[in-house]
């Protein structure tokens, strides 16, 4: 916004709807089978889309296909969890990604990484050559239910010896969602 861009937010309008009062908000659901679905996006044009909430390929495919004729660029925020072998150091975008036998599954907790990889593929199929897949590490913050980050500072604050994974020089990056 500080550079003169016009922003539009698309969400269900349920969590903190008063945030960003000077930004256009469209209400709907990523899942085209729920409520008004993607209807609010129909007939609109944008230069770029940043998709931060795709977890199921069917849902990403629906929004990417709807938007394909109306956007120049699509950024999909994926996950480092897409990689098949997370224990390998130095992974880059050429590394193998996780797979799942049943590509129609929507069991996100069970197949998170493989489903994110399929979401990347769905976006690319809808917008060939116009997709950037971002694979961040741990995104943490107040609404992160995983306890991946908060456990450690709270445990260290209690004092005493702490058994921790790694050798003290392992690379790790946290992104604070705030």
Coordinates of N, CA and C in Angstrom, one line a residue:
X1 N 0.8 -1.2 0.0 CA 0.0 0.0 0.0 C 0.9 1.2 0.0
X2 N 2.0 1.2 0.7 CA 2.9 2.4 0.8 C 3.5 2.7 -0.6
X3 N 3.5 1.7 -1.5 CA 4.0 1.9 -2.9 C 2.9 2.2 -3.9
X4 N 1.7 2.4 -3.4 CA 0.6 2.7 -4.2 C -0.2 1.6 -4.8
X5 N 0.0 0.4 -4.3 CA -0.7 -0.8 -4.7 C -2.1 -0.8 -4.1
X6 N -3.1 -1.3 -4.8 CA -4.4 -1.5 -4.3 C -4.6 -2.9 -3.9
X7 N -5.0 -3.2 -2.7 CA -5.1 -4.6 -2.2 C -6.5 -5.0 -2.0
X8 N -6.8 -6.3 -2.2 CA -8.1 -6.9 -2.0 C -7.8 -8.1 -1.2
X9 N -8.6 -8.3 -0.1 CA -8.5 -9.5 0.7 C -9.7 -10.3 0.5
X10 N -9.5 -11.6 0.4 CA -10.6 -12.6 0.2 C -10.5 -13.6 1.3
X11 N -11.6 -13.6 2.1 CA -11.7 -14.6 3.2 C -13.1 -14.8 3.6
X12 N -13.3 -15.6 4.7 CA -14.7 -15.8 5.1 C -15.3 -14.7 6.0
X13 N -14.4 -13.7 6.3 CA -14.9 -12.6 7.1 C -15.3 -12.9 8.5
X14 N -14.7 -14.0 9.1 CA -15.1 -14.4 10.4 C -14.1 -14.0 11.5
X15 N -12.8 -14.0 11.2 CA -11.8 -13.7 12.2 C -11.3 -12.2 12.0
X16 N -11.5 -11.4 13.0 CA -11.0 -10.0 13.0 C -11.4 -9.3 11.7
X17 N -12.7 -9.2 11.4 CA -13.1 -8.6 10.2 C -12.8 -7.1 10.1
X18 N -12.6 -6.5 11.3 CA -12.3 -5.0 11.3 C -10.8 -4.7 11.0
X19 N -10.0 -5.7 10.9 CA -8.6 -5.4 10.5 C -8.5 -4.8 9.1
X20 N -7.6 -3.9 8.9 CA -7.3 -3.3 7.6 C -8.6 -2.6 7.0
X21 N -9.1 -1.6 7.7 CA -10.4 -1.0 7.3 C -10.3 -0.3 6.0
X22 N -9.1 0.1 5.5 CA -9.0 0.8 4.3 C -8.7 -0.1 3.1
X23 N -8.8 -1.4 3.3 CA -8.5 -2.4 2.2 C -9.9 -3.0 1.8
X24 N -10.0 -3.2 0.5 CA -11.2 -3.9 0.0 C -11.2 -5.3 0.5
X25 N -12.4 -5.8 1.0 CA -12.6 -7.1 1.4 C -13.7 -7.8 0.7
X26 N -13.4 -9.0 0.2 CA -14.4 -9.8 -0.5 C -14.6 -11.1 0.4
X27 N -15.9 -11.4 0.6 CA -16.2 -12.5 1.5 C -16.6 -13.7 0.7
X28 N -16.1 -14.9 1.0 CA -16.4 -16.1 0.4 C -15.7 -17.2 1.1
X29 N -15.6 -18.4 0.4 CA -14.9 -19.5 1.0 C -14.0 -20.1 -0.1
X30 N -12.8 -20.5 0.3 CA -11.8 -21.1 -0.7 C -12.4 -22.3 -1.3
X31 N -13.2 -23.1 -0.4 CA -13.8 -24.3 -0.9 C -15.1 -23.9 -1.7
X32 N -15.0 -24.2 -3.0 CA -16.2 -23.8 -3.9 C -17.5 -24.5 -3.5
X33 N -17.4 -25.5 -2.7 CA -18.6 -26.3 -2.3 C -19.2 -25.8 -1.0
X34 N -18.7 -24.7 -0.5 CA -19.2 -24.2 0.8 C -19.7 -22.8 0.6
X35 N -20.9 -22.5 1.1 CA -21.4 -21.2 1.1 C -21.4 -20.6 -0.3
X36 N -21.0 -19.3 -0.3 CA -20.9 -18.6 -1.6 C -19.6 -19.0 -2.4
X37 N -18.8 -19.8 -1.8 CA -17.6 -20.3 -2.5 C -16.7 -19.1 -3.0
X38 N -16.4 -19.2 -4.3 CA -15.5 -18.3 -4.9 C -16.2 -17.2 -5.7
X39 N -17.5 -17.1 -5.5 CA -18.4 -16.2 -6.3 C -17.9 -14.8 -6.3
X40 N -17.4 -14.3 -5.2 CA -17.0 -12.9 -5.0 C -15.8 -12.6 -5.9
X41 N -15.0 -13.6 -6.4 CA -13.9 -13.4 -7.2 C -14.2 -13.4 -8.7
X42 N -15.4 -13.8 -9.0 CA -15.8 -13.9 -10.5 C -15.8 -12.5 -11.1
X43 N -15.3 -12.4 -12.3 CA -15.3 -11.2 -13.1 C -14.4 -10.1 -12.7
X44 N -13.5 -10.4 -11.8 CA -12.6 -9.4 -11.3 C -11.2 -9.7 -11.9
X45 N -10.3 -8.7 -11.9 CA -9.0 -8.8 -12.5 C -8.0 -8.2 -11.5
X46 N -6.9 -8.9 -11.3 CA -5.8 -8.5 -10.5 C -4.5 -8.7 -11.2
X47 N -3.5 -7.9 -10.8 CA -2.1 -8.1 -11.4 C -1.5 -9.4 -10.7
X48 N -1.7 -9.5 -9.4 CA -1.1 -10.6 -8.7 C -2.0 -11.1 -7.6
X49 N -1.8 -12.4 -7.3 CA -2.5 -13.1 -6.2 C -1.4 -13.7 -5.3
X50 N -1.6 -13.5 -4.0 CA -0.8 -14.2 -3.0 C -1.7 -15.2 -2.2
X51 N -1.6 -16.5 -2.4 CA -2.4 -17.5 -1.9 C -1.7 -18.0 -0.6
X52 N -2.2 -17.7 0.5 CA -1.6 -18.1 1.8 C -2.3 -19.2 2.5
X53 N -3.4 -19.7 1.9 CA -4.2 -20.7 2.7 C -4.6 -21.9 1.9
X54 N -3.8 -22.3 1.0 CA -4.1 -23.5 0.2 C -3.6 -24.8 0.9
X55 N -4.4 -25.7 1.2 CA -4.0 -27.0 1.9 C -4.5 -28.2 1.1
X56 N -5.5 -28.1 0.3 CA -6.1 -29.2 -0.4 C -6.1 -28.9 -1.9
X57 N -5.5 -29.8 -2.7 CA -5.4 -29.5 -4.2 C -6.7 -29.2 -4.9
X58 N -7.7 -29.8 -4.5 CA -9.0 -29.5 -5.2 C -9.4 -28.1 -5.0
X59 N -9.2 -27.5 -3.8 CA -9.5 -26.2 -3.5 C -8.6 -25.2 -4.2
X60 N -7.3 -25.5 -4.2 CA -6.3 -24.6 -4.9 C -6.6 -24.6 -6.4
X61 N -6.9 -25.8 -6.9 CA -7.2 -25.9 -8.3 C -8.4 -25.0 -8.7
X62 N -9.4 -25.1 -7.9 CA -10.7 -24.3 -8.2 C -10.4 -22.8 -8.2
X63 N -9.7 -22.3 -7.3 CA -9.4 -20.8 -7.2 C -8.4 -20.5 -8.3
X64 N -7.4 -21.3 -8.5 CA -6.3 -21.0 -9.6 C -7.0 -21.0 -11.0
X65 N -7.8 -22.0 -11.2 CA -8.5 -22.0 -12.5 C -9.4 -20.8 -12.8
X66 N -10.1 -20.5 -11.7 CA -11.0 -19.3 -11.8 C -10.3 -18.0 -12.1
X67 N -9.1 -17.9 -11.4 CA -8.4 -16.6 -11.5 C -7.4 -16.6 -12.7
X68 N -7.1 -17.8 -13.3 CA -6.1 -17.8 -14.3 C -6.3 -16.8 -15.5
X69 N -7.5 -16.6 -16.0 CA -7.6 -15.6 -17.1 C -7.6 -14.2 -16.6
X70 N -7.5 -14.0 -15.3 CA -7.7 -12.7 -14.7 C -6.5 -12.2 -13.9
X71 N -5.4 -12.9 -13.8 CA -4.3 -12.5 -13.1 C -3.0 -12.8 -13.9
X72 N -2.0 -11.9 -13.6 CA -0.7 -12.1 -14.3 C 0.2 -13.1 -13.6
X73 N 0.1 -13.0 -12.2 CA 1.0 -13.8 -11.4 C 0.3 -14.4 -10.2
X74 N 0.7 -15.6 -9.8 CA 0.1 -16.3 -8.7 C 1.3 -16.8 -7.8
X75 N 1.3 -16.2 -6.5 CA 2.3 -16.7 -5.6 C 1.6 -17.6 -4.6
X76 N 2.1 -18.9 -4.5 CA 1.5 -19.8 -3.6 C 2.4 -20.0 -2.4
X77 N 2.0 -19.8 -1.2 CA 2.8 -20.0 0.0 C 2.6 -21.4 0.4
X78 N 3.6 -22.2 0.1 CA 3.6 -23.7 0.3 C 4.3 -23.9 1.7
X79 N 5.2 -24.9 1.7 CA 5.8 -25.3 2.9 C 7.1 -26.0 2.7
X80 N 8.0 -25.9 3.6 CA 9.3 -26.7 3.5 C 8.9 -28.2 3.6
X81 N 7.7 -28.5 4.2 CA 7.3 -29.8 4.4 C 7.0 -30.6 3.1
X82 N 7.0 -29.9 1.9 CA 6.8 -30.6 0.7 C 7.9 -31.6 0.3
X83 N 9.1 -31.4 0.9 CA 10.2 -32.2 0.5 C 10.1 -33.6 1.1
X84 N 10.5 -34.6 0.2 CA 10.4 -36.0 0.6 C 11.3 -36.4 1.7
X85 N 12.5 -35.8 1.7 CA 13.5 -36.1 2.7 C 14.0 -34.9 3.4
X86 N 13.2 -34.6 4.5 CA 13.5 -33.3 5.2 C 14.8 -33.4 6.0
X87 N 15.3 -34.6 6.2 CA 16.6 -34.7 7.0 C 17.8 -34.3 6.2
X88 N 17.7 -34.2 4.8 CA 18.8 -33.8 4.0 C 19.0 -32.3 4.1
X89 N 20.3 -31.9 4.2 CA 20.7 -30.5 4.2 C 20.8 -30.0 2.8
X90 N 20.6 -28.7 2.6 CA 20.9 -28.1 1.3 C 19.8 -28.4 0.3
X91 N 18.6 -28.7 0.7 CA 17.5 -28.9 -0.2 C 17.2 -27.6 -1.0
X92 N 16.9 -27.8 -2.3 CA 16.4 -26.7 -3.1 C 15.3 -27.1 -3.9
X93 N 14.8 -26.3 -4.8 CA 13.6 -26.6 -5.5 C 13.7 -27.8 -6.5
X94 N 14.9 -28.3 -6.6 CA 15.0 -29.5 -7.5 C 14.9 -30.8 -6.7
X95 N 14.8 -30.7 -5.4 CA 14.7 -31.9 -4.5 C 13.4 -32.6 -4.7
X96 N 13.3 -33.9 -4.5 CA 12.1 -34.6 -4.6 C 11.1 -34.2 -3.6
X97 N 9.8 -34.2 -4.0 CA 8.8 -33.8 -3.0 C 8.0 -35.0 -2.6
X98 N 7.3 -34.9 -1.4 CA 6.5 -35.9 -0.9 C 5.4 -36.3 -1.8
X99 N 5.0 -37.5 -1.7 CA 3.8 -38.0 -2.5 C 2.9 -38.7 -1.6
X100 N 1.7 -38.9 -2.2 CA 0.6 -39.7 -1.4 C 0.0 -40.6 -2.5
X101 N -0.3 -41.8 -2.1 CA -0.9 -42.7 -3.0 C -2.3 -42.3 -3.5
X102 N -3.1 -41.8 -2.6 CA -4.5 -41.4 -2.9 C -4.4 -39.8 -3.1
X103 N -4.3 -39.4 -4.3 CA -4.2 -37.9 -4.6 C -5.4 -37.2 -4.3
X104 N -6.5 -37.9 -4.1 CA -7.8 -37.2 -3.8 C -8.0 -37.0 -2.3
X105 N -7.1 -37.5 -1.5 CA -7.3 -37.4 0.0 C -7.3 -36.0 0.4
X106 N -8.0 -35.7 1.4 CA -8.0 -34.3 2.0 C -7.7 -34.4 3.5
X107 N -7.0 -35.4 3.9 CA -6.5 -35.6 5.3 C -5.2 -34.8 5.5
X108 N -5.4 -33.5 5.7 CA -4.3 -32.5 5.8 C -3.3 -32.9 6.9
X109 N -3.8 -33.2 8.1 CA -2.9 -33.5 9.2 C -2.0 -34.8 8.9
X110 N -2.6 -35.7 8.2 CA -1.9 -37.0 7.9 C -0.9 -36.8 6.7
X111 N -1.3 -36.0 5.7 CA -0.5 -35.9 4.5 C -0.2 -34.4 4.1
X112 N 0.1 -33.6 5.1 CA 0.3 -32.2 4.9 C 1.3 -31.9 3.8
X113 N 2.6 -32.4 3.9 CA 3.6 -32.1 2.9 C 3.2 -32.5 1.5
X114 N 2.7 -33.8 1.3 CA 2.3 -34.3 0.0 C 1.2 -33.4 -0.5
X115 N 0.2 -33.1 0.3 CA -0.9 -32.3 -0.2 C -0.4 -30.9 -0.6
X116 N 0.5 -30.3 0.1 CA 1.1 -29.0 -0.3 C 1.8 -29.1 -1.6
X117 N 2.5 -30.2 -1.8 CA 3.2 -30.4 -3.1 C 2.1 -30.5 -4.2
X118 N 1.0 -31.2 -4.0 CA 0.0 -31.3 -5.0 C -0.7 -30.0 -5.2
X119 N -0.8 -29.2 -4.2 CA -1.4 -27.8 -4.4 C -0.5 -27.0 -5.3
X120 N 0.8 -27.1 -5.1 CA 1.8 -26.4 -6.0 C 1.6 -26.8 -7.4
X121 N 1.4 -28.1 -7.6 CA 1.2 -28.6 -9.0 C -0.1 -28.2 -9.6
X122 N -1.2 -28.1 -8.7 CA -2.5 -27.6 -9.2 C -2.4 -26.2 -9.7
X123 N -1.7 -25.4 -8.9 CA -1.6 -23.9 -9.3 C -0.8 -23.8 -10.6
X124 N 0.3 -24.5 -10.7 CA 1.1 -24.5 -11.9 C 0.3 -25.0 -13.1
X125 N -0.5 -26.0 -12.9 CA -1.3 -26.5 -14.1 C -2.3 -25.5 -14.5
X126 N -2.9 -24.7 -13.6 CA -3.8 -23.7 -14.0 C -3.2 -22.4 -14.6
X127 N -2.0 -22.1 -14.1 CA -1.3 -20.9 -14.6 C 0.1 -21.2 -15.0
X128 N 0.3 -22.0 -16.0 CA 1.7 -22.4 -16.4 C 2.6 -21.2 -16.6
X129 N 3.8 -21.4 -15.9 CA 4.8 -20.3 -16.0 C 4.5 -19.0 -15.3
X130 N 3.4 -19.0 -14.5 CA 3.1 -17.7 -13.8 C 2.9 -17.9 -12.3
X131 N 3.5 -19.0 -11.8 CA 3.4 -19.4 -10.4 C 4.7 -19.3 -9.7
X132 N 4.8 -18.7 -8.6 CA 5.9 -18.8 -7.7 C 5.5 -19.6 -6.5
X133 N 6.2 -20.7 -6.2 CA 5.9 -21.5 -5.0 C 7.0 -21.1 -4.0
X134 N 6.5 -20.6 -2.8 CA 7.4 -20.2 -1.7 C 7.3 -21.3 -0.7
X135 N 8.4 -21.8 -0.3 CA 8.5 -22.9 0.7 C 9.2 -22.5 2.0
X136 N 8.4 -21.8 2.8 CA 9.0 -21.3 4.0 C 9.2 -22.4 5.1
X137 N 10.0 -22.1 6.0 CA 10.2 -23.0 7.2 C 9.0 -22.9 8.1
X138 N 9.3 -22.8 9.4 CA 8.3 -22.7 10.4 C 7.7 -21.4 10.5
X139 N 6.4 -21.3 10.2 CA 5.7 -20.0 10.4 C 4.9 -20.2 11.8
X140 N 5.3 -19.3 12.7 CA 4.8 -19.4 14.0 C 4.1 -18.0 14.4
X141 N 3.4 -18.1 15.5 CA 2.7 -16.9 16.0 C 1.6 -17.2 17.0
X142 N 0.8 -16.2 17.4 CA -0.2 -16.4 18.4 C -1.2 -17.5 18.0
X143 N -1.5 -17.7 16.7 CA -2.6 -18.7 16.3 C -2.0 -20.0 15.9
X144 N -0.7 -20.2 16.1 CA -0.1 -21.5 15.7 C -0.4 -22.5 16.8
X145 N -1.2 -23.5 16.5 CA -1.6 -24.5 17.5 C -0.5 -25.6 17.7
X146 N 0.5 -25.6 16.9 CA 1.5 -26.7 16.9 C 2.4 -26.8 18.1
X147 N 2.7 -25.6 18.8 CA 3.6 -25.5 19.9 C 5.0 -25.8 19.4
X148 N 5.3 -25.7 18.1 CA 6.7 -26.0 17.6 C 7.7 -24.9 18.1
X149 N 7.2 -23.7 18.3 CA 8.1 -22.6 18.7 C 8.0 -22.3 20.2
X150 N 6.8 -22.1 20.6 CA 6.6 -21.7 22.0 C 7.1 -22.7 23.0
X151 N 7.1 -23.9 22.7 CA 7.6 -24.9 23.7 C 9.0 -24.5 24.1
X152 N 9.9 -24.2 23.2 CA 11.3 -24.0 23.5 C 11.6 -22.8 24.4
X153 N 11.1 -21.6 24.1 CA 11.4 -20.5 25.0 C 10.8 -20.7 26.4
X154 N 9.6 -21.3 26.5 CA 9.0 -21.6 27.8 C 9.8 -22.7 28.5
X155 N 10.3 -23.7 27.8 CA 11.0 -24.7 28.5 C 12.4 -24.2 29.0
X156 N 13.1 -23.4 28.2 CA 14.3 -22.8 28.6 C 14.1 -21.9 29.8
X157 N 13.0 -21.1 29.8 CA 12.7 -20.2 30.9 C 12.6 -20.9 32.2
X158 N 12.1 -22.2 32.2 CA 12.0 -22.9 33.4 C 13.3 -23.3 34.1
X159 N 14.4 -23.2 33.3 CA 15.7 -23.5 33.8 C 16.1 -25.0 33.8
X160 N 17.3 -25.2 34.3 CA 17.8 -26.6 34.3 C 18.3 -27.1 33.0
X161 N 18.7 -28.3 33.0 CA 19.2 -28.9 31.7 C 18.0 -29.1 30.7
X162 N 18.4 -28.9 29.4 CA 17.3 -29.1 28.4 C 17.9 -30.0 27.3
X163 N 17.2 -31.1 27.1 CA 17.6 -32.0 26.1 C 17.0 -31.5 24.8
X164 N 17.8 -31.1 23.8 CA 17.3 -30.5 22.6 C 17.9 -31.3 21.4
X165 N 17.1 -31.3 20.3 CA 17.6 -32.0 19.1 C 18.7 -31.2 18.4
X166 N 19.5 -31.9 17.6 CA 20.5 -31.2 16.8 C 21.8 -31.1 17.5
X167 N 22.8 -30.4 16.9 CA 24.1 -30.3 17.5 C 24.4 -28.8 17.9
X168 N 23.4 -27.9 17.8 CA 23.7 -26.5 18.2 C 24.0 -25.7 17.0
X169 N 24.3 -26.2 15.9 CA 24.6 -25.4 14.7 C 23.7 -25.8 13.6
X170 N 22.7 -26.6 13.8 CA 21.7 -27.0 12.8 C 21.0 -25.7 12.3
X171 N 20.8 -25.5 11.0 CA 20.1 -24.3 10.5 C 18.6 -24.5 10.8
X172 N 18.0 -23.4 11.3 CA 16.6 -23.3 11.5 C 16.1 -21.9 11.4
X173 N 15.0 -21.8 10.7 CA 14.4 -20.4 10.5 C 13.0 -20.4 10.9
X174 N 12.6 -19.4 11.8 CA 11.3 -19.2 12.2 C 10.8 -17.9 11.5
X175 N 9.5 -17.9 11.1 CA 8.9 -16.7 10.6 C 7.7 -16.4 11.5
X176 N 7.7 -15.2 12.1 CA 6.7 -14.8 12.9 C 5.5 -14.2 12.1
X177 N 4.4 -14.9 12.2 CA 3.2 -14.5 11.3 C 2.8 -13.1 11.6
X178 N 3.1 -12.5 12.7 CA 2.7 -11.1 13.0 C 3.5 -10.2 12.1

